[in-house]
Amino acid sequence: MSTPIQIGIIGTGYVGLVSGSCFAELGFNVICGDVIPEKVDMINNGIPPIFENGLKDLLSNLLEKGRIRATLDTAEVVSNSDVIFICTGTPSREDGSIDLKYIESATIDIAKALKGIDSYKTIVVKSTVVPGTTTNFVKPLLEKHSGKIAGEDFGLGMNPEFLKEGLAIKDFKNPDHIVIGAIDDRSYNMIAEIYKSFTCPIKNVNPSTAEMIKYATNAFLATKISFINEIANMSEKMGADIDAVAEGIGADQRISEKFLRPGVGFGGSCFPKDVKALAATAKSLGIGAKTLDTSIAVNKLQPLRAVELLEQLIDIKDKRIALLGLAFKPETDDMREAPSIIIADALLQKGAKVSGYDPVAKETAVMMMPKGTEFCDSVAELLRDADAAILVTEWKEFITLSLDDFVNMKSKVVVDGRRVLDWQKLSDSGMKIKVLGNPN
Ligand SMILES: NC(=O)c1ccc[n+]([C@@H]2O[C@H](COP(=O)([O-])OP(=O)(O)OC[C@H]3O[C@@H](n4cnc5c(N)ncnc54)[C@H](O)[C@@H]3O)[C@@H](O)[C@H]2O)c1
């Protein structure tokens, strides 16, 4: 290409802002659109609206170089870009199926902008959407509202994102593979051009295949977690050492050791909603997806295992239970579908008082934790006079907690829901401790 490709991003959340910033770092000029004025202002002032390691420095640097900016105006994004990535959220509906309302509004806005533009643009769905969405939902909407024809007047493709929150920038820059599902060669070439500096394999597939690769990846990983959690629950009762079991099966290269850490269940903005959406789609097609249904069912119960273990140690009614960690995983402020919410809910329903501390997620937790939860600003404040603690999220600062940190608790009772504390040492020093997955 003679002139550098200009990139547009619609939706500046975890995926959009990280992708946009990383594309800008690669040398592209990037313009990001969002519907929330505060987010746009924050981005233009160098403050990421989300917590992601390294993003603040990267964004400030890119703003200084004039490589990235944000706007509320989708038409401005479209007119200033050659390739426009749709990165809006795709939440679940009540029945688990995918809610495409943000994809729909973003697509219509893009289409309306396309109407008045003569040059060829390529629209790329980066959001996670059920197979068929790009072809059967996005394409007709674009054509209807622009009056143009996909493949003739504009390009279209699907390019799923595999980054993990907490490691998003690193993941974006070092993917295992890049998947491009374009409607034709011209669209494919345009998208592939953006990734030409990447050394990993690039898969050229059709849009539905690209969409399914993303769903199947998340469904498989989520199922792997539910599987190891069930094995941990069994090991607890059968006297097996779950760490050795996980290591043992993980050593088999057909399985791999990744995603074999037992805990209080998976959460976040992807696994729960994506597994549910794929299962709901299968159901709507009359196929059903029993493995996925089970993976979700196991995961719903898993946070409650922490409460069950705590009740084996103390009567929790009227006691103050301290939750160490609230975000769905460390290194993020994302509280979507966090196990801490289910744990707090169950504790409150059983008459306990709940307080929580998270190194970065307090602001989002205040909006999402059940009513009645109290929030603390440090481990010391959280544990002071607490009757018991549950380690919910394996933040680094919790892994190194020692007896000194628990010394001001009213009673030294701890449940380790992530198997990261030095439980032998803590129990040798007189603490009552239960570890999810350890034999009683
Ligand atoms: N978060 C992850 O780790 C991750 C990883 C891979 C894929 N995904 C997928 O990527 C998609 C985005 O996820 P996310 O976590 O970044 O979502 P998010 O909710 O953090 O961000 C979405 C953004 O889109 C904006 N938006 C909504 N409607 C808009 C419109 N019409 N025009 C412009 N902006 C609009 C919202 O204001 C928000 O800022 C989802 O489909 C998700 O499943 C997420």
PDB file of C-alpha atoms in Angstrom, residues 64-354:
ATOM      1  CA  GLU A  64       2.175  12.953  22.479  1.00  0.00           C
ATOM      2  CA  LYS A  65       3.094  11.599  19.052  1.00  0.00           C
ATOM      3  CA  GLY A  66      -0.389  12.425  17.733  1.00  0.00           C
ATOM      4  CA  ARG A  67      -0.986   8.799  16.707  1.00  0.00           C
ATOM      5  CA  ILE A  68      -4.277   8.242  18.498  1.00  0.00           C
ATOM      6  CA  ARG A  69      -7.323  10.280  19.427  1.00  0.00           C
ATOM      7  CA  ALA A  70     -10.897   9.652  20.464  1.00  0.00           C
ATOM      8  CA  THR A  71     -14.212  11.104  19.357  1.00  0.00           C
ATOM      9  CA  LEU A  72     -17.926  10.727  20.006  1.00  0.00           C
ATOM     10  CA  ASP A  73     -18.628  10.972  16.294  1.00  0.00           C
ATOM     11  CA  THR A  74     -18.716   7.646  14.413  1.00  0.00           C
ATOM     12  CA  ALA A  75     -18.907   9.491  11.089  1.00  0.00           C
ATOM     13  CA  GLU A  76     -15.569  11.148  11.923  1.00  0.00           C
ATOM     14  CA  VAL A  77     -14.059   7.714  12.650  1.00  0.00           C
ATOM     15  CA  VAL A  78     -15.360   6.295   9.380  1.00  0.00           C
ATOM     16  CA  SER A  79     -14.323   9.206   7.172  1.00  0.00           C
ATOM     17  CA  ASN A  80     -10.798   9.201   8.654  1.00  0.00           C
ATOM     18  CA  SER A  81     -10.181   5.439   8.445  1.00  0.00           C
ATOM     19  CA  ASP A  82      -9.543   2.789   5.805  1.00  0.00           C
ATOM     20  CA  VAL A  83     -10.308  -0.112   8.131  1.00  0.00           C
ATOM     21  CA  ILE A  84     -12.877   0.195  10.928  1.00  0.00           C
ATOM     22  CA  PHE A  85     -12.907  -2.366  13.739  1.00  0.00           C
ATOM     23  CA  ILE A  86     -16.154  -2.877  15.644  1.00  0.00           C
ATOM     24  CA  CYS A  87     -15.166  -3.555  19.276  1.00  0.00           C
ATOM     25  CA  THR A  88     -18.414  -2.948  21.151  1.00  0.00           C
ATOM     26  CA  GLY A  89     -19.615  -5.250  23.917  1.00  0.00           C
ATOM     27  CA  THR A  90     -21.732  -8.340  23.204  1.00  0.00           C
ATOM     28  CA  PRO A  91     -23.426  -9.059  26.549  1.00  0.00           C
ATOM     29  CA  SER A  92     -25.800 -11.911  27.356  1.00  0.00           C
ATOM     30  CA  ARG A  93     -29.547 -11.617  27.377  1.00  0.00           C
ATOM     31  CA  GLU A  94     -31.510 -13.047  30.294  1.00  0.00           C
ATOM     32  CA  ASP A  95     -31.749 -16.442  28.500  1.00  0.00           C
ATOM     33  CA  GLY A  96     -27.990 -16.540  27.836  1.00  0.00           C
ATOM     34  CA  SER A  97     -28.255 -15.699  24.152  1.00  0.00           C
ATOM     35  CA  ILE A  98     -26.108 -12.943  22.682  1.00  0.00           C
ATOM     36  CA  ASP A  99     -27.421  -9.393  22.835  1.00  0.00           C
ATOM     37  CA  LEU A 100     -26.376  -7.642  19.639  1.00  0.00           C
ATOM     38  CA  LYS A 101     -27.774  -4.198  20.509  1.00  0.00           C
ATOM     39  CA  TYR A 102     -24.339  -2.511  20.659  1.00  0.00           C
ATOM     40  CA  ILE A 103     -23.166  -4.227  17.485  1.00  0.00           C
ATOM     41  CA  GLU A 104     -26.406  -3.114  15.839  1.00  0.00           C
ATOM     42  CA  SER A 105     -26.160   0.549  16.851  1.00  0.00           C
ATOM     43  CA  ALA A 106     -22.458   0.727  15.945  1.00  0.00           C
ATOM     44  CA  THR A 107     -23.115  -0.943  12.577  1.00  0.00           C
ATOM     45  CA  ILE A 108     -25.986   1.408  11.736  1.00  0.00           C
ATOM     46  CA  ASP A 109     -23.861   4.446  12.651  1.00  0.00           C
ATOM     47  CA  ILE A 110     -21.029   3.154  10.460  1.00  0.00           C
ATOM     48  CA  ALA A 111     -23.433   2.429   7.589  1.00  0.00           C
ATOM     49  CA  LYS A 112     -24.945   5.916   7.740  1.00  0.00           C
ATOM     50  CA  ALA A 113     -21.473   7.393   7.602  1.00  0.00           C
ATOM     51  CA  LEU A 114     -20.539   5.129   4.672  1.00  0.00           C
ATOM     52  CA  LYS A 115     -23.512   6.453   2.716  1.00  0.00           C
ATOM     53  CA  GLY A 116     -21.925   9.822   2.132  1.00  0.00           C
ATOM     54  CA  ILE A 117     -18.414   8.553   1.400  1.00  0.00           C
ATOM     55  CA  ASP A 118     -17.082   7.516  -1.988  1.00  0.00           C
ATOM     56  CA  SER A 119     -13.856   5.799  -0.939  1.00  0.00           C
ATOM     57  CA  TYR A 120     -13.651   2.053  -0.188  1.00  0.00           C
ATOM     58  CA  LYS A 121     -13.602   1.140   3.522  1.00  0.00           C
ATOM     59  CA  THR A 122     -13.299  -2.234   5.182  1.00  0.00           C
ATOM     60  CA  ILE A 123     -15.436  -2.958   8.223  1.00  0.00           C
ATOM     61  CA  VAL A 124     -14.134  -5.612  10.611  1.00  0.00           C
ATOM     62  CA  VAL A 125     -16.060  -7.200  13.457  1.00  0.00           C
ATOM     63  CA  LYS A 126     -13.593  -7.753  16.316  1.00  0.00           C
ATOM     64  CA  SER A 127     -16.210  -8.251  19.014  1.00  0.00           C
ATOM     65  CA  THR A 128     -17.010 -11.853  19.895  1.00  0.00           C
ATOM     66  CA  VAL A 129     -20.203 -12.736  18.021  1.00  0.00           C
ATOM     67  CA  VAL A 130     -21.991 -16.031  17.377  1.00  0.00           C
ATOM     68  CA  PRO A 131     -21.235 -17.742  14.059  1.00  0.00           C
ATOM     69  CA  GLY A 132     -23.219 -16.190  11.255  1.00  0.00           C
ATOM     70  CA  THR A 133     -23.461 -12.693  12.784  1.00  0.00           C
ATOM     71  CA  THR A 134     -21.077 -10.922  10.393  1.00  0.00           C
ATOM     72  CA  THR A 135     -22.708 -12.410   7.319  1.00  0.00           C
ATOM     73  CA  ASN A 136     -26.345 -12.539   8.388  1.00  0.00           C
ATOM     74  CA  PHE A 137     -26.635  -9.543  10.702  1.00  0.00           C
ATOM     75  CA  VAL A 138     -23.835  -7.004  10.181  1.00  0.00           C
ATOM     76  CA  LYS A 139     -23.692  -7.269   6.374  1.00  0.00           C
ATOM     77  CA  PRO A 140     -27.427  -6.700   5.727  1.00  0.00           C
ATOM     78  CA  LEU A 141     -27.486  -3.818   8.221  1.00  0.00           C
ATOM     79  CA  LEU A 142     -24.505  -2.169   6.555  1.00  0.00           C
ATOM     80  CA  GLU A 143     -26.060  -2.588   3.111  1.00  0.00           C
ATOM     81  CA  LYS A 144     -29.513  -1.402   4.191  1.00  0.00           C
ATOM     82  CA  HIS A 145     -28.347   1.775   5.930  1.00  0.00           C
ATOM     83  CA  SER A 146     -25.568   2.706   3.512  1.00  0.00           C
ATOM     84  CA  GLY A 147     -27.320   1.828   0.271  1.00  0.00           C
ATOM     85  CA  LYS A 148     -24.052   0.164  -0.781  1.00  0.00           C
ATOM     86  CA  ILE A 149     -23.081  -3.414  -1.538  1.00  0.00           C
ATOM     87  CA  ALA A 150     -20.618  -5.442   0.510  1.00  0.00           C
ATOM     88  CA  GLY A 151     -17.780  -6.752  -1.630  1.00  0.00           C
ATOM     89  CA  GLU A 152     -18.358  -4.048  -4.224  1.00  0.00           C
ATOM     90  CA  ASP A 153     -18.526  -0.739  -2.401  1.00  0.00           C
ATOM     91  CA  PHE A 154     -16.975  -1.725   0.901  1.00  0.00           C
ATOM     92  CA  GLY A 155     -15.096  -4.635   2.428  1.00  0.00           C
ATOM     93  CA  LEU A 156     -16.177  -6.752   5.392  1.00  0.00           C
ATOM     94  CA  GLY A 157     -14.517  -9.249   7.672  1.00  0.00           C
ATOM     95  CA  MET A 158     -14.348 -10.814  11.103  1.00  0.00           C
ATOM     96  CA  ASN A 159     -11.139 -10.816  13.133  1.00  0.00           C
ATOM     97  CA  PRO A 160     -11.619 -12.202  16.651  1.00  0.00           C
ATOM     98  CA  GLU A 161      -9.464 -11.002  19.517  1.00  0.00           C
ATOM     99  CA  PHE A 162      -7.746 -13.451  21.872  1.00  0.00           C
ATOM    100  CA  LEU A 163      -6.158 -11.077  24.411  1.00  0.00           C
ATOM    101  CA  LYS A 164      -6.516 -11.712  28.151  1.00  0.00           C
ATOM    102  CA  GLU A 165      -7.221  -8.819  30.504  1.00  0.00           C
ATOM    103  CA  GLY A 166      -4.229  -8.186  32.737  1.00  0.00           C
ATOM    104  CA  LEU A 167      -1.863  -9.260  29.961  1.00  0.00           C
ATOM    105  CA  ALA A 168      -3.767  -7.575  27.161  1.00  0.00           C
ATOM    106  CA  ILE A 169      -0.961  -5.542  25.592  1.00  0.00           C
ATOM    107  CA  LYS A 170       1.491  -8.438  25.708  1.00  0.00           C
ATOM    108  CA  ASP A 171      -1.139 -10.825  24.309  1.00  0.00           C
ATOM    109  CA  PHE A 172      -2.132  -8.430  21.540  1.00  0.00           C
ATOM    110  CA  LYS A 173       1.479  -8.052  20.447  1.00  0.00           C
ATOM    111  CA  ASN A 174       2.308 -11.764  20.697  1.00  0.00           C
ATOM    112  CA  PRO A 175      -0.712 -13.754  19.563  1.00  0.00           C
ATOM    113  CA  ASP A 176      -0.469 -17.500  18.953  1.00  0.00           C
ATOM    114  CA  HIS A 177      -2.277 -16.894  15.699  1.00  0.00           C
ATOM    115  CA  ILE A 178      -4.378 -14.314  13.895  1.00  0.00           C
ATOM    116  CA  VAL A 179      -7.719 -15.342  12.459  1.00  0.00           C
ATOM    117  CA  ILE A 180      -9.238 -13.423   9.568  1.00  0.00           C
ATOM    118  CA  GLY A 181     -12.632 -14.321   8.181  1.00  0.00           C
ATOM    119  CA  ALA A 182     -13.243 -12.036   5.240  1.00  0.00           C
ATOM    120  CA  ILE A 183     -16.089 -12.014   2.726  1.00  0.00           C
ATOM    121  CA  ASP A 184     -13.680 -11.709  -0.233  1.00  0.00           C
ATOM    122  CA  ASP A 185      -9.996 -11.430  -1.155  1.00  0.00           C
ATOM    123  CA  ARG A 186      -9.934  -7.659  -1.194  1.00  0.00           C
ATOM    124  CA  SER A 187     -11.266  -7.472   2.378  1.00  0.00           C
ATOM    125  CA  TYR A 188      -8.844 -10.203   3.470  1.00  0.00           C
ATOM    126  CA  ASN A 189      -5.845  -8.436   1.947  1.00  0.00           C
ATOM    127  CA  MET A 190      -6.776  -5.161   3.597  1.00  0.00           C
ATOM    128  CA  ILE A 191      -7.034  -6.751   7.058  1.00  0.00           C
ATOM    129  CA  ALA A 192      -3.946  -8.936   6.557  1.00  0.00           C
ATOM    130  CA  GLU A 193      -1.942  -5.838   5.587  1.00  0.00           C
ATOM    131  CA  ILE A 194      -2.489  -4.444   9.079  1.00  0.00           C
ATOM    132  CA  TYR A 195      -0.990  -7.582  10.611  1.00  0.00           C
ATOM    133  CA  LYS A 196       1.901  -7.951   8.160  1.00  0.00           C
ATOM    134  CA  SER A 197       4.544  -7.250  10.841  1.00  0.00           C
ATOM    135  CA  PHE A 198       3.308 -10.175  12.983  1.00  0.00           C
ATOM    136  CA  THR A 199       5.282 -13.404  12.687  1.00  0.00           C
ATOM    137  CA  CYS A 200       2.579 -15.813  13.939  1.00  0.00           C
ATOM    138  CA  PRO A 201       0.413 -17.840  11.517  1.00  0.00           C
ATOM    139  CA  ILE A 202      -2.507 -15.991   9.961  1.00  0.00           C
ATOM    140  CA  LYS A 203      -5.564 -18.132   9.256  1.00  0.00           C
ATOM    141  CA  ASN A 204      -7.685 -17.195   6.277  1.00  0.00           C
ATOM    142  CA  VAL A 205     -11.170 -18.596   6.877  1.00  0.00           C
ATOM    143  CA  ASN A 206     -14.762 -17.603   6.218  1.00  0.00           C
ATOM    144  CA  PRO A 207     -16.466 -15.199   8.684  1.00  0.00           C
ATOM    145  CA  SER A 208     -18.557 -17.895  10.411  1.00  0.00           C
ATOM    146  CA  THR A 209     -15.459 -20.035  10.925  1.00  0.00           C
ATOM    147  CA  ALA A 210     -13.590 -17.080  12.434  1.00  0.00           C
ATOM    148  CA  GLU A 211     -16.525 -16.461  14.765  1.00  0.00           C
ATOM    149  CA  MET A 212     -16.684 -20.146  15.739  1.00  0.00           C
ATOM    150  CA  ILE A 213     -12.906 -20.371  16.370  1.00  0.00           C
ATOM    151  CA  LYS A 214     -13.253 -17.638  19.005  1.00  0.00           C
ATOM    152  CA  TYR A 215     -16.323 -19.203  20.647  1.00  0.00           C
ATOM    153  CA  ALA A 216     -14.901 -22.708  20.583  1.00  0.00           C
ATOM    154  CA  THR A 217     -11.628 -21.465  22.117  1.00  0.00           C
ATOM    155  CA  ASN A 218     -13.408 -19.787  25.020  1.00  0.00           C
ATOM    156  CA  ALA A 219     -15.817 -22.687  25.479  1.00  0.00           C
ATOM    157  CA  PHE A 220     -12.952 -25.178  25.552  1.00  0.00           C
ATOM    158  CA  LEU A 221     -10.903 -23.168  28.068  1.00  0.00           C
ATOM    159  CA  ALA A 222     -13.937 -22.575  30.289  1.00  0.00           C
ATOM    160  CA  THR A 223     -14.751 -26.277  30.175  1.00  0.00           C
ATOM    161  CA  LYS A 224     -11.165 -27.108  31.095  1.00  0.00           C
ATOM    162  CA  ILE A 225     -11.535 -24.935  34.209  1.00  0.00           C
ATOM    163  CA  SER A 226     -14.854 -26.518  35.174  1.00  0.00           C
ATOM    164  CA  PHE A 227     -13.290 -29.926  34.605  1.00  0.00           C
ATOM    165  CA  ILE A 228     -10.307 -29.296  36.912  1.00  0.00           C
ATOM    166  CA  ASN A 229     -12.626 -27.736  39.501  1.00  0.00           C
ATOM    167  CA  GLU A 230     -14.708 -30.901  39.578  1.00  0.00           C
ATOM    168  CA  ILE A 231     -11.550 -33.006  39.860  1.00  0.00           C
ATOM    169  CA  ALA A 232     -10.408 -30.730  42.734  1.00  0.00           C
ATOM    170  CA  ASN A 233     -13.741 -31.125  44.517  1.00  0.00           C
ATOM    171  CA  MET A 234     -13.397 -34.898  44.194  1.00  0.00           C
ATOM    172  CA  SER A 235      -9.730 -34.894  45.235  1.00  0.00           C
ATOM    173  CA  GLU A 236     -10.718 -33.023  48.408  1.00  0.00           C
ATOM    174  CA  LYS A 237     -12.938 -35.946  49.410  1.00  0.00           C
ATOM    175  CA  MET A 238     -10.750 -38.744  48.038  1.00  0.00           C
ATOM    176  CA  GLY A 239      -7.406 -37.744  49.512  1.00  0.00           C
ATOM    177  CA  ALA A 240      -5.706 -36.988  46.199  1.00  0.00           C
ATOM    178  CA  ASP A 241      -3.228 -34.105  45.882  1.00  0.00           C
ATOM    179  CA  ILE A 242      -4.838 -31.848  43.287  1.00  0.00           C
ATOM    180  CA  ASP A 243      -1.615 -29.964  42.476  1.00  0.00           C
ATOM    181  CA  ALA A 244       0.089 -33.234  41.632  1.00  0.00           C
ATOM    182  CA  VAL A 245      -2.998 -34.359  39.702  1.00  0.00           C
ATOM    183  CA  ALA A 246      -3.059 -31.125  37.654  1.00  0.00           C
ATOM    184  CA  GLU A 247       0.668 -31.367  37.056  1.00  0.00           C
ATOM    185  CA  GLY A 248       0.311 -35.013  36.141  1.00  0.00           C
ATOM    186  CA  ILE A 249      -2.385 -34.514  33.541  1.00  0.00           C
ATOM    187  CA  GLY A 250      -0.852 -31.244  32.338  1.00  0.00           C
ATOM    188  CA  ALA A 251       2.401 -33.061  31.554  1.00  0.00           C
ATOM    189  CA  ASP A 252       0.523 -34.942  28.868  1.00  0.00           C
ATOM    190  CA  GLN A 253       1.123 -32.773  25.817  1.00  0.00           C
ATOM    191  CA  ARG A 254      -2.300 -33.604  24.428  1.00  0.00           C
ATOM    192  CA  ILE A 255      -3.746 -31.775  27.458  1.00  0.00           C
ATOM    193  CA  SER A 256      -1.141 -29.067  28.442  1.00  0.00           C
ATOM    194  CA  GLU A 257      -0.785 -27.564  31.896  1.00  0.00           C
ATOM    195  CA  LYS A 258      -2.606 -24.326  31.076  1.00  0.00           C
ATOM    196  CA  PHE A 259      -6.032 -23.570  32.562  1.00  0.00           C
ATOM    197  CA  LEU A 260      -5.707 -26.413  35.046  1.00  0.00           C
ATOM    198  CA  ARG A 261      -5.688 -24.311  38.225  1.00  0.00           C
ATOM    199  CA  PRO A 262      -8.595 -25.130  40.507  1.00  0.00           C
ATOM    200  CA  GLY A 263     -10.386 -22.251  42.190  1.00  0.00           C
ATOM    201  CA  VAL A 264     -13.720 -20.590  42.882  1.00  0.00           C
ATOM    202  CA  GLY A 265     -14.678 -20.594  39.221  1.00  0.00           C
ATOM    203  CA  PHE A 266     -14.230 -18.550  36.088  1.00  0.00           C
ATOM    204  CA  GLY A 267     -15.760 -15.104  35.611  1.00  0.00           C
ATOM    205  CA  GLY A 268     -15.099 -12.021  33.554  1.00  0.00           C
ATOM    206  CA  SER A 269     -16.571 -10.512  30.481  1.00  0.00           C
ATOM    207  CA  CYS A 270     -15.888 -13.458  28.169  1.00  0.00           C
ATOM    208  CA  PHE A 271     -16.030 -17.059  29.383  1.00  0.00           C
ATOM    209  CA  PRO A 272     -19.438 -17.038  31.109  1.00  0.00           C
ATOM    210  CA  LYS A 273     -21.233 -15.017  28.435  1.00  0.00           C
ATOM    211  CA  ASP A 274     -19.568 -16.736  25.486  1.00  0.00           C
ATOM    212  CA  VAL A 275     -20.233 -20.259  26.733  1.00  0.00           C
ATOM    213  CA  LYS A 276     -23.840 -19.304  27.461  1.00  0.00           C
ATOM    214  CA  ALA A 277     -24.270 -17.654  24.052  1.00  0.00           C
ATOM    215  CA  LEU A 278     -22.871 -20.658  22.187  1.00  0.00           C
ATOM    216  CA  ALA A 279     -25.055 -23.030  24.217  1.00  0.00           C
ATOM    217  CA  ALA A 280     -28.128 -20.822  23.614  1.00  0.00           C
ATOM    218  CA  THR A 281     -27.399 -20.746  19.876  1.00  0.00           C
ATOM    219  CA  ALA A 282     -27.056 -24.535  19.811  1.00  0.00           C
ATOM    220  CA  LYS A 283     -30.371 -24.800  21.658  1.00  0.00           C
ATOM    221  CA  SER A 284     -32.099 -22.454  19.205  1.00  0.00           C
ATOM    222  CA  LEU A 285     -30.882 -24.685  16.373  1.00  0.00           C
ATOM    223  CA  GLY A 286     -32.322 -27.743  18.098  1.00  0.00           C
ATOM    224  CA  ILE A 287     -28.851 -29.264  18.544  1.00  0.00           C
ATOM    225  CA  GLY A 288     -28.199 -28.635  22.240  1.00  0.00           C
ATOM    226  CA  ALA A 289     -24.745 -28.461  23.815  1.00  0.00           C
ATOM    227  CA  LYS A 290     -24.672 -30.675  26.906  1.00  0.00           C
ATOM    228  CA  THR A 291     -20.940 -30.242  27.567  1.00  0.00           C
ATOM    229  CA  LEU A 292     -21.303 -26.459  27.556  1.00  0.00           C
ATOM    230  CA  ASP A 293     -24.447 -26.541  29.718  1.00  0.00           C
ATOM    231  CA  THR A 294     -22.562 -28.633  32.259  1.00  0.00           C
ATOM    232  CA  SER A 295     -19.520 -26.402  32.188  1.00  0.00           C
ATOM    233  CA  ILE A 296     -21.765 -23.428  33.071  1.00  0.00           C
ATOM    234  CA  ALA A 297     -23.648 -25.376  35.744  1.00  0.00           C
ATOM    235  CA  VAL A 298     -20.410 -26.503  37.438  1.00  0.00           C
ATOM    236  CA  ASN A 299     -19.097 -22.953  37.360  1.00  0.00           C
ATOM    237  CA  LYS A 300     -22.238 -21.537  38.973  1.00  0.00           C
ATOM    238  CA  LEU A 301     -21.772 -23.769  41.988  1.00  0.00           C
ATOM    239  CA  GLN A 302     -18.004 -23.446  42.325  1.00  0.00           C
ATOM    240  CA  PRO A 303     -17.900 -20.053  44.142  1.00  0.00           C
ATOM    241  CA  LEU A 304     -20.258 -21.537  46.739  1.00  0.00           C
ATOM    242  CA  ARG A 305     -17.618 -24.147  47.575  1.00  0.00           C
ATOM    243  CA  ALA A 306     -15.695 -21.371  49.360  1.00  0.00           C
ATOM    244  CA  VAL A 307     -18.733 -20.643  51.525  1.00  0.00           C
ATOM    245  CA  GLU A 308     -19.234 -24.361  52.182  1.00  0.00           C
ATOM    246  CA  LEU A 309     -15.611 -24.701  53.341  1.00  0.00           C
ATOM    247  CA  LEU A 310     -15.953 -21.653  55.578  1.00  0.00           C
ATOM    248  CA  GLU A 311     -19.056 -23.121  57.200  1.00  0.00           C
ATOM    249  CA  GLN A 312     -17.028 -26.221  58.032  1.00  0.00           C
ATOM    250  CA  LEU A 313     -14.863 -23.926  60.180  1.00  0.00           C
ATOM    251  CA  ILE A 314     -17.292 -21.447  61.764  1.00  0.00           C
ATOM    252  CA  ASP A 315     -20.954 -20.521  62.107  1.00  0.00           C
ATOM    253  CA  ILE A 316     -21.041 -17.508  59.805  1.00  0.00           C
ATOM    254  CA  LYS A 317     -24.257 -15.832  61.008  1.00  0.00           C
ATOM    255  CA  ASP A 318     -23.586 -12.252  62.171  1.00  0.00           C
ATOM    256  CA  LYS A 319     -19.861 -12.713  61.549  1.00  0.00           C
ATOM    257  CA  ARG A 320     -17.837 -10.281  59.456  1.00  0.00           C
ATOM    258  CA  ILE A 321     -16.287 -12.120  56.526  1.00  0.00           C
ATOM    259  CA  ALA A 322     -13.429 -10.418  54.700  1.00  0.00           C
ATOM    260  CA  LEU A 323     -13.067 -11.031  50.964  1.00  0.00           C
ATOM    261  CA  LEU A 324      -9.484 -10.785  49.743  1.00  0.00           C
ATOM    262  CA  GLY A 325      -9.878  -9.747  46.115  1.00  0.00           C
ATOM    263  CA  LEU A 326     -13.047  -8.844  44.211  1.00  0.00           C
ATOM    264  CA  ALA A 327     -12.057  -8.618  40.515  1.00  0.00           C
ATOM    265  CA  PHE A 328     -12.700 -11.768  38.498  1.00  0.00           C
ATOM    266  CA  LYS A 329      -8.954 -12.280  38.222  1.00  0.00           C
ATOM    267  CA  PRO A 330      -5.763 -10.443  39.192  1.00  0.00           C
ATOM    268  CA  GLU A 331      -4.350  -7.483  37.233  1.00  0.00           C
ATOM    269  CA  THR A 332      -7.742  -6.189  36.135  1.00  0.00           C
ATOM    270  CA  ASP A 333     -10.535  -4.022  37.533  1.00  0.00           C
ATOM    271  CA  ASP A 334     -13.135  -6.060  35.611  1.00  0.00           C
ATOM    272  CA  MET A 335     -15.927  -7.206  37.912  1.00  0.00           C
ATOM    273  CA  ARG A 336     -18.201  -8.736  35.266  1.00  0.00           C
ATOM    274  CA  GLU A 337     -19.431 -12.164  36.469  1.00  0.00           C
ATOM    275  CA  ALA A 338     -16.807 -12.154  39.240  1.00  0.00           C
ATOM    276  CA  PRO A 339     -17.115 -15.111  41.661  1.00  0.00           C
ATOM    277  CA  SER A 340     -16.808 -12.575  44.522  1.00  0.00           C
ATOM    278  CA  ILE A 341     -20.342 -11.391  43.706  1.00  0.00           C
ATOM    279  CA  ILE A 342     -21.821 -14.895  44.134  1.00  0.00           C
ATOM    280  CA  ILE A 343     -19.785 -15.502  47.295  1.00  0.00           C
ATOM    281  CA  ALA A 344     -20.851 -12.178  48.862  1.00  0.00           C
ATOM    282  CA  ASP A 345     -24.469 -12.810  47.923  1.00  0.00           C
ATOM    283  CA  ALA A 346     -24.462 -16.238  49.553  1.00  0.00           C
ATOM    284  CA  LEU A 347     -22.748 -14.942  52.702  1.00  0.00           C
ATOM    285  CA  LEU A 348     -25.191 -12.039  53.056  1.00  0.00           C
ATOM    286  CA  GLN A 349     -28.166 -14.363  52.565  1.00  0.00           C
ATOM    287  CA  LYS A 350     -26.843 -16.559  55.331  1.00  0.00           C
ATOM    288  CA  GLY A 351     -26.761 -13.567  57.689  1.00  0.00           C
ATOM    289  CA  ALA A 352     -23.038 -12.775  57.548  1.00  0.00           C
ATOM    290  CA  LYS A 353     -21.584  -9.295  57.086  1.00  0.00           C
ATOM    291  CA  VAL A 354     -19.293  -8.911  54.107  1.00  0.00           C
TER     292      VAL A 354
END
